[in-house]
CSV table of C-alpha atoms in Angstrom, one decimal:
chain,number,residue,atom,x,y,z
A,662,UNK,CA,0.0,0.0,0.0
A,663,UNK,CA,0.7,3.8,0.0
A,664,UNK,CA,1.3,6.0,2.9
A,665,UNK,CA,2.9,9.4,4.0
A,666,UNK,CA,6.0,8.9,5.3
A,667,UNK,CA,8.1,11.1,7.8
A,668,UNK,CA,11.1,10.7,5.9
A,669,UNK,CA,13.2,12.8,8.4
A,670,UNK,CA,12.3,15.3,11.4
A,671,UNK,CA,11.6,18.4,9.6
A,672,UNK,CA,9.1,20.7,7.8
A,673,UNK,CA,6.3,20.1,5.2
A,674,UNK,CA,8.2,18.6,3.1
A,675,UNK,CA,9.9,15.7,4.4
A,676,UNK,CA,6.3,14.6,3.7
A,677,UNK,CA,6.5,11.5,1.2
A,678,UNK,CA,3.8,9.1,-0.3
A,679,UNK,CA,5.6,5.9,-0.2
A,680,UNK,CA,5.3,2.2,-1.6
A,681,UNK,CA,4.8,0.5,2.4
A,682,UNK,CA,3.8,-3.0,3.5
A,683,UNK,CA,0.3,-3.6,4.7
A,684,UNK,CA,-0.8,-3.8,8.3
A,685,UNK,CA,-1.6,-7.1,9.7
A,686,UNK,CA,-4.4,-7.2,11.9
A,687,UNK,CA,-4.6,-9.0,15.2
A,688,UNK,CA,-7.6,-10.6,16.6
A,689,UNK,CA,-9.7,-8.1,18.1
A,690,UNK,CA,-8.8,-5.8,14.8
A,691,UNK,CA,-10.3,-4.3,11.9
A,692,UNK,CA,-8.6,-3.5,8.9
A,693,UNK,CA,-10.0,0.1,7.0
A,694,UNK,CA,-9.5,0.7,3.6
A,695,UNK,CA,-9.2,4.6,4.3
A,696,UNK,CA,-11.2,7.1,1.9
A,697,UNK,CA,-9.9,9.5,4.0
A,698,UNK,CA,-7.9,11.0,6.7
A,699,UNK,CA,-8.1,14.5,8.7
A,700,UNK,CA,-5.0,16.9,10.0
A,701,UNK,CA,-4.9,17.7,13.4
A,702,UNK,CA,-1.8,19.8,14.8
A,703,UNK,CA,-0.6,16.6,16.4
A,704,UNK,CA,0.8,15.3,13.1
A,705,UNK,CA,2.6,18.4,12.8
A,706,UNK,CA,4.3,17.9,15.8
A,707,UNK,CA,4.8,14.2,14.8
A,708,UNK,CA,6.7,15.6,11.5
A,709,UNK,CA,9.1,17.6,13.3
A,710,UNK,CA,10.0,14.4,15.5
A,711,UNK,CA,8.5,15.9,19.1
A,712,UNK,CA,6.0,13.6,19.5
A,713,UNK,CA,6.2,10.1,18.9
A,714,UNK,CA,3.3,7.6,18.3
A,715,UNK,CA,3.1,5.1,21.5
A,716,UNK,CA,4.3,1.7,21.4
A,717,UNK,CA,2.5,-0.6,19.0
A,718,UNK,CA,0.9,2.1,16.9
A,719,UNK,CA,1.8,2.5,13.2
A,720,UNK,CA,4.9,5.0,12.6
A,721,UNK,CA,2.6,6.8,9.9
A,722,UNK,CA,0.8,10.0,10.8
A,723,UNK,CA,-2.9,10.6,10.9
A,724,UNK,CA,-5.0,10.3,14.2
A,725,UNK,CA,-8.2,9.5,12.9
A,726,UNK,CA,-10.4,7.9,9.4
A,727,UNK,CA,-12.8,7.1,7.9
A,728,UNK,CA,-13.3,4.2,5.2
A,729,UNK,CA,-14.4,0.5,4.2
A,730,UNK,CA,-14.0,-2.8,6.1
A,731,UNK,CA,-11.5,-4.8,4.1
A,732,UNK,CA,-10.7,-8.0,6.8
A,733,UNK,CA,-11.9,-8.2,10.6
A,734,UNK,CA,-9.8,-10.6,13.1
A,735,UNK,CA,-11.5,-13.9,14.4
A,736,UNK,CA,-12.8,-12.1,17.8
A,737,UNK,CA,-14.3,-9.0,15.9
A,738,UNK,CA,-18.4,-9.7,16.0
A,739,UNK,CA,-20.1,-6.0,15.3
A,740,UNK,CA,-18.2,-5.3,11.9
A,741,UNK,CA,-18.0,-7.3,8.7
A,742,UNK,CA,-16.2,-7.1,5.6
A,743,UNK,CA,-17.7,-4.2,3.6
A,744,UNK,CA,-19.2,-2.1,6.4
A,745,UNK,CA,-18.4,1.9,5.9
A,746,UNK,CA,-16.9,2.9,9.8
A,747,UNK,CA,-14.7,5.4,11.0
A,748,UNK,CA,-11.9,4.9,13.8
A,749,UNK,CA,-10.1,6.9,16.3
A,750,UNK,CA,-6.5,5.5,16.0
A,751,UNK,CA,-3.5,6.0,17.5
A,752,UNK,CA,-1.5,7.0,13.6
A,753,UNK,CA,-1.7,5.5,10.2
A,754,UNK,CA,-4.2,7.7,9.4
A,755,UNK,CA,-1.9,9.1,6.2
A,756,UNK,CA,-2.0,5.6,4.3
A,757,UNK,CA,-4.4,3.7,1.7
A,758,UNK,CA,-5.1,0.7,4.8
A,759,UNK,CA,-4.9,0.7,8.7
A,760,UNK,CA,-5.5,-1.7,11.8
A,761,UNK,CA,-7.4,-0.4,14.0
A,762,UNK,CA,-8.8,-2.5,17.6
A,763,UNK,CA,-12.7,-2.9,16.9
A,764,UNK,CA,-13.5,-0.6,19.9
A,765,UNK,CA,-12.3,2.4,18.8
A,766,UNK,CA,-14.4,2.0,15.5
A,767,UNK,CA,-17.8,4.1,14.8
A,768,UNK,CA,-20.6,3.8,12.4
A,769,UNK,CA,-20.8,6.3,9.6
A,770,UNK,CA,-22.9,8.9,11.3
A,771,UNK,CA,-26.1,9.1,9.2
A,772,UNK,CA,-26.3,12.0,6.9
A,773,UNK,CA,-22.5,12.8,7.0
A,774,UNK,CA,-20.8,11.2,3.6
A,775,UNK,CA,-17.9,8.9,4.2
A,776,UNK,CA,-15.2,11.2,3.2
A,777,UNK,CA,-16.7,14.0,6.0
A,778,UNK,CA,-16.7,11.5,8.6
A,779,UNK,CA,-13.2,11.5,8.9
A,780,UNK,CA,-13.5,15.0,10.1
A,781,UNK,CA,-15.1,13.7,13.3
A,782,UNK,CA,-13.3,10.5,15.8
A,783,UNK,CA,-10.7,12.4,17.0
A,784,UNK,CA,-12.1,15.8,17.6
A,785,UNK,CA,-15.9,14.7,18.8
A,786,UNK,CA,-13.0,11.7,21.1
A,787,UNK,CA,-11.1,14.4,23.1
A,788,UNK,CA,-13.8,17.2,23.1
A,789,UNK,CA,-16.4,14.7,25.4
A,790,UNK,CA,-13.8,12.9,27.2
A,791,UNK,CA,-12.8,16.3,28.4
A,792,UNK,CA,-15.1,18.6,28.8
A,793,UNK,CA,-18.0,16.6,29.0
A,794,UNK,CA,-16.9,12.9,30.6
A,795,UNK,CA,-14.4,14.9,33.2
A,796,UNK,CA,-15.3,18.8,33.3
A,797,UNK,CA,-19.0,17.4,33.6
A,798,UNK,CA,-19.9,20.8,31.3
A,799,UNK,CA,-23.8,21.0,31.4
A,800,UNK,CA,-26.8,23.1,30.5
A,801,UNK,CA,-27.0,26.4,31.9
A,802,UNK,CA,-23.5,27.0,32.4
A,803,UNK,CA,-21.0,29.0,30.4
A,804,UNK,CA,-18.2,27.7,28.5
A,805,UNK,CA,-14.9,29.4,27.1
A,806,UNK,CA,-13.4,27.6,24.2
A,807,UNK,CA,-10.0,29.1,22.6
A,808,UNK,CA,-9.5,28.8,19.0
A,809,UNK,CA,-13.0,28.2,18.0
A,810,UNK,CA,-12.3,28.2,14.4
A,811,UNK,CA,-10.5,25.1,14.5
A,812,UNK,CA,-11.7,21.7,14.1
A,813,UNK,CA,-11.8,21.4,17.9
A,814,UNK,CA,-13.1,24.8,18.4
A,815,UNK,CA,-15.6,24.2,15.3
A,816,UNK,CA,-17.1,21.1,16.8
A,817,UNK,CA,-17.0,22.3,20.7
A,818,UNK,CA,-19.2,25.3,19.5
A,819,UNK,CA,-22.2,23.3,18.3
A,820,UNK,CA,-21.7,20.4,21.0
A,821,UNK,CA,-22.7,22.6,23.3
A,822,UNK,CA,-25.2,24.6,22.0
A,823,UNK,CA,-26.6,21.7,21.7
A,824,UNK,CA,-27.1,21.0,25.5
A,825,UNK,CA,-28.1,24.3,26.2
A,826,UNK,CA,-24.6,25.9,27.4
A,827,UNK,CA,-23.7,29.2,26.7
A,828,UNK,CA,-20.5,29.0,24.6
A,829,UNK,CA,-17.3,31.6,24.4
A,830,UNK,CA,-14.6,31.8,21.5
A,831,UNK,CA,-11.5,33.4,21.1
A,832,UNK,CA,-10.5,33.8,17.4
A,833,UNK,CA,-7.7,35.4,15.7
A,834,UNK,CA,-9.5,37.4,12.8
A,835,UNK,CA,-13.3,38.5,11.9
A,836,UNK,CA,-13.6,35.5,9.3
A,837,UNK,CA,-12.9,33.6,12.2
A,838,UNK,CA,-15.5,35.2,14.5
A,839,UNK,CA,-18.5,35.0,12.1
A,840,UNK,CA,-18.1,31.7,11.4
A,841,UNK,CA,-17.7,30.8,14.9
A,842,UNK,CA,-21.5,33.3,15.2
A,843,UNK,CA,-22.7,30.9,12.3
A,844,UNK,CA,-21.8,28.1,14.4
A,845,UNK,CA,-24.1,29.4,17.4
A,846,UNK,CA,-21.0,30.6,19.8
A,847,UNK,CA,-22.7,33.5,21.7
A,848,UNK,CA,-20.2,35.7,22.9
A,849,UNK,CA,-17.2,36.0,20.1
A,850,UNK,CA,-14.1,37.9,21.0
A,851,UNK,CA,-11.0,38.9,19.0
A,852,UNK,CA,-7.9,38.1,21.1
A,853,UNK,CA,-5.6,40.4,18.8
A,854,UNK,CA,-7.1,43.3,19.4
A,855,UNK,CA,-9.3,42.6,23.4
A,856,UNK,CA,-8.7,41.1,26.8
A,857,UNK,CA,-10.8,38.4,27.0
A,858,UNK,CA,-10.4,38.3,30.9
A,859,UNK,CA,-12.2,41.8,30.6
A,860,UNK,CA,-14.5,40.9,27.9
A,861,UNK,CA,-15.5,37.8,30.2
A,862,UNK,CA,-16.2,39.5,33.1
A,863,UNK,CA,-18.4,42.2,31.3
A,864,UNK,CA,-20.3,39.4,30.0
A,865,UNK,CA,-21.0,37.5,32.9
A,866,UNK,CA,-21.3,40.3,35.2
A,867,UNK,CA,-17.8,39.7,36.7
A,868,UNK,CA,-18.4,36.3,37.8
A,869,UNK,CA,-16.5,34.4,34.5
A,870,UNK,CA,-17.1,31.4,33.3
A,871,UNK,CA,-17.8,27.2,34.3
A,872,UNK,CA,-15.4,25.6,31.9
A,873,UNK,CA,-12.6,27.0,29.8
A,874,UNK,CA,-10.9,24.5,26.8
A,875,UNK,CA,-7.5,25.5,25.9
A,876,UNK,CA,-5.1,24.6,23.8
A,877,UNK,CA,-2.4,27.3,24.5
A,878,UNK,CA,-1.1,26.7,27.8
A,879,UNK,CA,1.9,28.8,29.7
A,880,UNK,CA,1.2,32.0,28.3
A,881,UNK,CA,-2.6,31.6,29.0
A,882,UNK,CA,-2.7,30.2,32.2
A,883,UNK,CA,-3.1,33.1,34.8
A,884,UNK,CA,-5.6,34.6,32.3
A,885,UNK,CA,-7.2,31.6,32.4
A,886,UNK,CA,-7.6,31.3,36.1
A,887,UNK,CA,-8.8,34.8,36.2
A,888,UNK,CA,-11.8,34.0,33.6
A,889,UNK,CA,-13.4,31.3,35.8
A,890,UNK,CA,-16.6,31.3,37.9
A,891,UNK,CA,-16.7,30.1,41.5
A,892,UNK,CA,-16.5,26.1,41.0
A,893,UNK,CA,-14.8,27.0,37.7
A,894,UNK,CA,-12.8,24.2,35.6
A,895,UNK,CA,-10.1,24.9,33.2
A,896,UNK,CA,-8.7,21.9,30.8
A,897,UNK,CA,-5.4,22.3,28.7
A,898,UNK,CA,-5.3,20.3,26.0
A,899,UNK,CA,-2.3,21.8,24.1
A,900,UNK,CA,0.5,23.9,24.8
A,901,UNK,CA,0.9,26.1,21.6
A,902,UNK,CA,1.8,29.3,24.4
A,903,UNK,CA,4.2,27.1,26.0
A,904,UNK,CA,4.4,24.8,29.0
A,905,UNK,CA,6.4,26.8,31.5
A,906,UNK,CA,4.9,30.2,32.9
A,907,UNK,CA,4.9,32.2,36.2
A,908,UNK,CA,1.5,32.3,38.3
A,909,UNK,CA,-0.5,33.0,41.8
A,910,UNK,CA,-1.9,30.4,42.7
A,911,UNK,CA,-4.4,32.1,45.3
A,912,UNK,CA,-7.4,32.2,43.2
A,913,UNK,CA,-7.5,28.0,43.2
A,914,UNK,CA,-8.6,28.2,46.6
A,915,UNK,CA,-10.1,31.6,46.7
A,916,UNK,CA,-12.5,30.2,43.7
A,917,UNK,CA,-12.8,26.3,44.1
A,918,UNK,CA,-11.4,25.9,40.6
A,919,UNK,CA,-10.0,22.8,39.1
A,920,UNK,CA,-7.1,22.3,36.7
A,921,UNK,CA,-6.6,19.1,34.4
A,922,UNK,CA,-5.2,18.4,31.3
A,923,UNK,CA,-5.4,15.1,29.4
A,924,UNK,CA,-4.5,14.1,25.8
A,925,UNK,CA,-5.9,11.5,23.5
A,926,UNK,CA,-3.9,9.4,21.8
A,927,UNK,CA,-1.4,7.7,24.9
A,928,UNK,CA,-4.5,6.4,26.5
A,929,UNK,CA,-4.8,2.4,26.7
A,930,UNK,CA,-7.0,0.6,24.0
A,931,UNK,CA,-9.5,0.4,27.1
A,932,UNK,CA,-9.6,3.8,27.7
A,933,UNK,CA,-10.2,4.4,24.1
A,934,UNK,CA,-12.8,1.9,24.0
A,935,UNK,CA,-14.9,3.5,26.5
A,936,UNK,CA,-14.5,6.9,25.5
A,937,UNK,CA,-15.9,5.5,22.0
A,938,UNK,CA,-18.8,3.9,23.4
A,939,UNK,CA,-19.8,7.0,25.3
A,940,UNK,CA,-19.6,9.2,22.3
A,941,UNK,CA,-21.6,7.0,20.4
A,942,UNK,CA,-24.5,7.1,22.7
A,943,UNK,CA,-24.0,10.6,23.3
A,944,UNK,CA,-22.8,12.6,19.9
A,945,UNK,CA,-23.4,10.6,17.3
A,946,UNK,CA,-27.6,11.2,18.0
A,947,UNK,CA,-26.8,14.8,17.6
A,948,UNK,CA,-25.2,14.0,14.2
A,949,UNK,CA,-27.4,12.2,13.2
A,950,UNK,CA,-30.7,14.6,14.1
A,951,UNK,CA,-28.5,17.4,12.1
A,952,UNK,CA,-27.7,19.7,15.1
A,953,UNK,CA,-23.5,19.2,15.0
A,954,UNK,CA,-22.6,19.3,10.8
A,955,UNK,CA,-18.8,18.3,10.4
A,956,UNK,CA,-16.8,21.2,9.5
A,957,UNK,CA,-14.3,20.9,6.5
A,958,UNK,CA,-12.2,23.7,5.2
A,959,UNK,CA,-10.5,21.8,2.5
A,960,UNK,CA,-9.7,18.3,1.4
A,961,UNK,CA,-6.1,17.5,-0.3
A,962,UNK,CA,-5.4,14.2,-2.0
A,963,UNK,CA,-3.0,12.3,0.0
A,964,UNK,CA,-0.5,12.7,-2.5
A,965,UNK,CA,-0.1,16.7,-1.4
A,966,UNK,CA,-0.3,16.1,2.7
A,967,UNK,CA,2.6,18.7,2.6
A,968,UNK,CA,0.5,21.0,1.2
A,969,UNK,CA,-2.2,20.3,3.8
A,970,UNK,CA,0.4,20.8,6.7
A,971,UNK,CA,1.8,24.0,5.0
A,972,UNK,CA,-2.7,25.3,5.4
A,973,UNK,CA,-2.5,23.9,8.7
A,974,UNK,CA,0.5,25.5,10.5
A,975,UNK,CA,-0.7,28.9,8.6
A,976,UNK,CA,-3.6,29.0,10.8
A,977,UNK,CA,-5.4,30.1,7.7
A,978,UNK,CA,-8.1,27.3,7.9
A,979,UNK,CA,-11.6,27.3,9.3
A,980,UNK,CA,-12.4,23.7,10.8
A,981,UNK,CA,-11.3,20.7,9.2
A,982,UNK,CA,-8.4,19.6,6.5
A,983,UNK,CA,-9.2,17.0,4.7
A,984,UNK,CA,-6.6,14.2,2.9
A,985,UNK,CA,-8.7,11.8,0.9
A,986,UNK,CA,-7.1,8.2,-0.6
């Protein structure tokens, strides 16, 4: 088969499709014949050789796909050769075939098309195992996401509108900020050119808010802390401002709040599994009923995945990328 291959630590371009063996499949496996894969920043990070994919898990990049069921392993029972599924997996995502352990596998949402579905395992994955599963985010409360014109951002926004939360964005441009309005976010705020800790606090009548999701890290964190309600929980799931940063720590106890961070793909297989099953119960309906739409900014044949990372790491995109097989 084909796949992307890291050919050395580097930029964009060290991206090349390659003539590779096929995965084998172990017991409790599918194997997908991908239609497509989606770019997430973690892949970029994978390219320039800073973070590895854990032990077992193909050396190709791509965290999530969607696709056909071309073989299942003797102790697979829900899917059968032929069934349209997409996976969360741990990388291979960037290839024409992957294994992937049946319980990190989904059902085609209904009215998404195969291709789109890609857009959703890994996003719709981290997005309810941390803000929903662990911040325990509900209706009536007031959520802060930053970046909300990216695929997390894009999908966070319309999750929670859909439970009746009042949602926050942080965007970097007014193209940006309408499409995170379009989206349903109610309160959209320009972090170039305002404070959001002010902004916040005039919007909520100096209280702040339930539950922030971040993705910056360091140079955020005090802000952060400053932007939260009584009983307020932030969760860091990047670390694009950095990882090291100065801060008083007197409004944790002052303000009951709660820090965590998690990621996604170094969880076990059970983990995986269970974050899976919850999101199927739980998102997919939503899909399904129309109420979260999948959010793609472009698709790129595999073929031009350096092209794709060059969009991604310009920040130029709104949602999704796209690399179809």
């Amino acid at each position: 088969m084909k796949a992307v291959v890291i050919t050395s630590p580097g930029g964009p371009e060290v991206l090349k499709l390659q003539e590779v063996e096929d995965p084998q499949i172990k017991e409790d496996e599918i194997l997908i014949k991908i239609a497509a894969t989606a770019l997430n920043r973690a892949d970029t990070l994978q390219r320039q050789g800073k973070y590895p994919p854990p032990k077992g898990d193909s050396e190709y990049p791509g965290l999530e796909c969607s696709g056909t069921v071309e073989a299942v392993g003797k102790d697979v029972t829900r899917w059968k050769i032929g069934d349209q599924v997409c996976a969360l997996i741990g990388g291979g995502g960037y290839a024409e075939k992957v294994a992937v352990p049946t319980g990190q596998v989904l059902p085609i949402p209904s009215g998404v098309s195969l291709q789109d579905a890609a857009s959703f395992p890994e996003v719709v994955c981290t997005v309810w195992s941390t803000i929903f599963m662990t911040s325990k985010l509900s209706s009536g409360e007031t959520f802060l996401i930053h970046g909300g014109s990216s695929g997390i951002g894009t999908f966070a926004i319309q999750m929670a509108k859909c439970l009746g939360v009042k949602v926050f964005i942080t965007a970097g441009s007014e193209e940006k900020l309408a499409a995170c309005k379009e989206l349903g976010a109610d309160v959209c705020i320009n972090y170039k050119s305002e404070d959001f800790v002010t902004r916040i606090k005039e919007e909520t009548g100096g209280k702040g808010v339930d539950v922030i999701l971040d993705n910056i890290g360091g140079s955020y964190f005090q802000r952060n802390l400053d932007s939260l309600n009584v009983d307020g929980r932030l969760f860091i799931i990047g670390f694009m401002g950095g990882t090291v940063t100065q801060v008083n720590l007197g409004c944790l106890l002052a303000r009951r709040l709660t820090v965590q961070a998690a990621g996604l793909r170094s969880r076990s297989a059970k983990n995986k599994a269970q974050i899976v099953r919850e999101v199927e119960k739980n998102v997919w309906p939503a899909i399904a009923a129309g109420k979260v739409k999948p959010v793609v900014y472009k698709y790129f044949p595999l073929a031009e995945a350096a092209e794709a990372h060059q969009l991604m790491e310009s920040s130029k995109h709104i949602g999704k990328i796209l690399l179809t097989v």
